[in-house]
Coordinates of C-alpha atoms in Angstrom, one line a residue:
X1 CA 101.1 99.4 109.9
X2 CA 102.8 96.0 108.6
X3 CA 102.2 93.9 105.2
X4 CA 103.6 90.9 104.6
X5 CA 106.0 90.3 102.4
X6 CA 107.5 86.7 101.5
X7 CA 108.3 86.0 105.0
X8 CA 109.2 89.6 106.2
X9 CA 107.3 92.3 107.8
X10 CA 107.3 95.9 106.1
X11 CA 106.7 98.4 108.1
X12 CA 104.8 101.6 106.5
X13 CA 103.7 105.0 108.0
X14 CA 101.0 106.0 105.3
X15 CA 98.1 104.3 105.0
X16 CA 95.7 103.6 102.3
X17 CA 91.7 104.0 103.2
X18 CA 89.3 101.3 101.9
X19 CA 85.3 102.6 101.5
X20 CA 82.6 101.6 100.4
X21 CA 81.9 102.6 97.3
X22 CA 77.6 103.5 98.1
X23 CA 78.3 104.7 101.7
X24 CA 81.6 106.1 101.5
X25 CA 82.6 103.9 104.5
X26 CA 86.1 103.5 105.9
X27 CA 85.9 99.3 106.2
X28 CA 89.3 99.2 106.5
X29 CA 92.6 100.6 106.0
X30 CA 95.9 99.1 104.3
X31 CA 99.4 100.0 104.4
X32 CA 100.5 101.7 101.6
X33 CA 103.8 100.6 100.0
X34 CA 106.6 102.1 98.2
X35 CA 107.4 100.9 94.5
X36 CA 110.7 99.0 95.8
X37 CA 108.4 97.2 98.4
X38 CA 105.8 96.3 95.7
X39 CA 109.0 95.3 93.0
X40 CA 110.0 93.4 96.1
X41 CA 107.2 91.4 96.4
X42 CA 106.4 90.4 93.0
X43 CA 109.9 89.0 93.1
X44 CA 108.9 87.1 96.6
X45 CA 105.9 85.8 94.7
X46 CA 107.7 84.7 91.2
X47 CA 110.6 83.2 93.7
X48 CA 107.5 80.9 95.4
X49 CA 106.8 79.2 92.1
X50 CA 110.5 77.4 92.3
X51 CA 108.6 75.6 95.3
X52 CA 105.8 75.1 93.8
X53 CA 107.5 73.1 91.3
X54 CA 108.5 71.0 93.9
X55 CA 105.2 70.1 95.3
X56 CA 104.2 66.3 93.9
X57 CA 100.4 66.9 91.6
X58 CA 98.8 64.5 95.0
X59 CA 99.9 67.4 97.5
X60 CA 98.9 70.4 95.0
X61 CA 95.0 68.2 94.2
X62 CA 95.1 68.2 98.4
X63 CA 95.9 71.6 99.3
X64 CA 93.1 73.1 96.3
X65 CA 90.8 71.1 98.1
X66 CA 91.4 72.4 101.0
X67 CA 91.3 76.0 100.0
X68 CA 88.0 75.5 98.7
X69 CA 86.8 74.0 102.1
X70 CA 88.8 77.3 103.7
X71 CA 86.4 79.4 101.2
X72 CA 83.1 77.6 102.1
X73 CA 84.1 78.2 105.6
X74 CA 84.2 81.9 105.0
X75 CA 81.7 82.3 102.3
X76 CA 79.0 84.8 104.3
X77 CA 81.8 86.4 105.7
X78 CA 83.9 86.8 102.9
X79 CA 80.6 87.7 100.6
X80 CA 79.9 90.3 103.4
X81 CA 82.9 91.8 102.8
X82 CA 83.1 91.7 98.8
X83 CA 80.0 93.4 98.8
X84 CA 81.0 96.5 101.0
X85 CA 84.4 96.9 99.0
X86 CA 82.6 96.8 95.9
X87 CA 79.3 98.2 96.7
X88 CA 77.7 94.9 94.2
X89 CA 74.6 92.9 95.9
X90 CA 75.2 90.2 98.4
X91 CA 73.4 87.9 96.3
X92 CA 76.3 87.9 93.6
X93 CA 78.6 88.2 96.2
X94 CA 78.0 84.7 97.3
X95 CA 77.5 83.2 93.7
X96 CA 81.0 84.6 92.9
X97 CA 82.3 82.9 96.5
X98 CA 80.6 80.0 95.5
X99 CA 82.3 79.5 92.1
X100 CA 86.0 80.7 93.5
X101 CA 85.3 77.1 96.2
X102 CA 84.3 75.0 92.6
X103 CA 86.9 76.4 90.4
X104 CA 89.6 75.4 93.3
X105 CA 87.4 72.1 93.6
X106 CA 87.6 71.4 89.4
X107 CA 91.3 72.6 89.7
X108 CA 91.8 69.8 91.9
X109 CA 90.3 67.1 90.3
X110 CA 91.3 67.9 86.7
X111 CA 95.0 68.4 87.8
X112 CA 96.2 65.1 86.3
X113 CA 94.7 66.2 83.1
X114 CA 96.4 70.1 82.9
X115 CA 99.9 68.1 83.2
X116 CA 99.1 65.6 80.1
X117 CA 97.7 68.5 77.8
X118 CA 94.2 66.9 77.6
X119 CA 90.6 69.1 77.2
X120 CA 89.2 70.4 80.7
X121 CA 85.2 70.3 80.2
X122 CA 84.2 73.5 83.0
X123 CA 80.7 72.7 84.8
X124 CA 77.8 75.3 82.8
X125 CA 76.8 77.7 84.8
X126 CA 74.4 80.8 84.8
X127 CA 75.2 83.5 87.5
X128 CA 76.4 86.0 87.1
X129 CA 75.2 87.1 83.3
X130 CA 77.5 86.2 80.8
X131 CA 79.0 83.3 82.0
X132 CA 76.8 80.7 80.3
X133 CA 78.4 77.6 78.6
X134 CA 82.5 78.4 79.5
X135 CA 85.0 75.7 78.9
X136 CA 88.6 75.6 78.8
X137 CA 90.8 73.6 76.5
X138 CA 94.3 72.3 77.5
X139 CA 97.4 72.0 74.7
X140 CA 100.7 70.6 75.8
X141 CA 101.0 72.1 79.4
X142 CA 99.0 75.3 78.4
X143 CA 95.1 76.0 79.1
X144 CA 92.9 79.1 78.7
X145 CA 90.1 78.9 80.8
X146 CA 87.1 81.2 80.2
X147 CA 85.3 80.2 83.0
X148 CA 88.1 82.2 85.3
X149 CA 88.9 85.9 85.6
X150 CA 92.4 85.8 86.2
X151 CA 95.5 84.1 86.0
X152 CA 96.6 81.0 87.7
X153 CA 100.0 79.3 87.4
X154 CA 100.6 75.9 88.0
X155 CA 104.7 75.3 87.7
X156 CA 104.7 76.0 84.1
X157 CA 101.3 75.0 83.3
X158 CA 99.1 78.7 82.7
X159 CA 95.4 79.4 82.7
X160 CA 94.2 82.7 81.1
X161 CA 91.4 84.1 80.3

């Protein structure tokens, strides 16, 4: 079994099974890697941000948009597939699909804004629980967004929950 890593296979003979966590079904299975492959790859991925540097803010608001068509393109199957790995209900599932293609979507469209340092106003929303009213405030280059659940890096600028 292969992964992918930068722009290299890596070949593994151990695999790793993926179940569901109500059925206890295999849905899939995933190479598992050695801690010099995995080392290797964070250094692939920290090496990618050099080119993302290079990317103009026109071709980065382009290619968000994009992913967030790529997302809405996949949503029942990739909320089919969220749901078996983590045994939650369909219906949240696709809300959380859903807001990944917006967040891309407001990414996008406030771009300009994260590079001057100005206050990024997040859209309200209510599903799933505990999510009401998030905003995110930008300072100088760096923004901490409560509306997201993990890191995004955007050649120097850094949302964080």
């Amino acid at each position: 079994m292969d992964a992918l890593i930068g722009n290299s296979k890596v070949s593994s003979d151990k695999e790793i099974e993926v179940k569901n966590p109500v059925t206890g079904e295999v849905i899939d299975v995933v190479p598992s890697l050695s801690r010099d492959d995995i080392k290797r790859a964070i250094e692939e991925a920290y090496m990618a941000l050099d080119k993302l540097a290079n990317i103009s803010m026109a071709r980065r608001s382009k290619l968000l948009l994009q992913i967030a068509q790529l997302i809405r393109n996949s949503a029942q199957e990739l909320a089919v597939l969220m749901t078996k790995e983590t045994g939650r209900p369909i219906r949240s599932s696709k809300s959380e699909i859903e807001r990944t293609a917006q967040i891309f979507e407001m990414a996008s469209s406030e771009l300009r804004r994260v590079f001057e340092g100005r206050y990024i106003p997040l859209e309200e929303y209510e599903f799933p629980p505990g999510n009401e009213k998030k905003n995110g405030n930008s300072n100088q280059g760096t923004s901490r967004c409560s509306g997201c659940h993990n890191a995004v890096q955007l050649s120097g600028c850094k949302f964080r929950t």
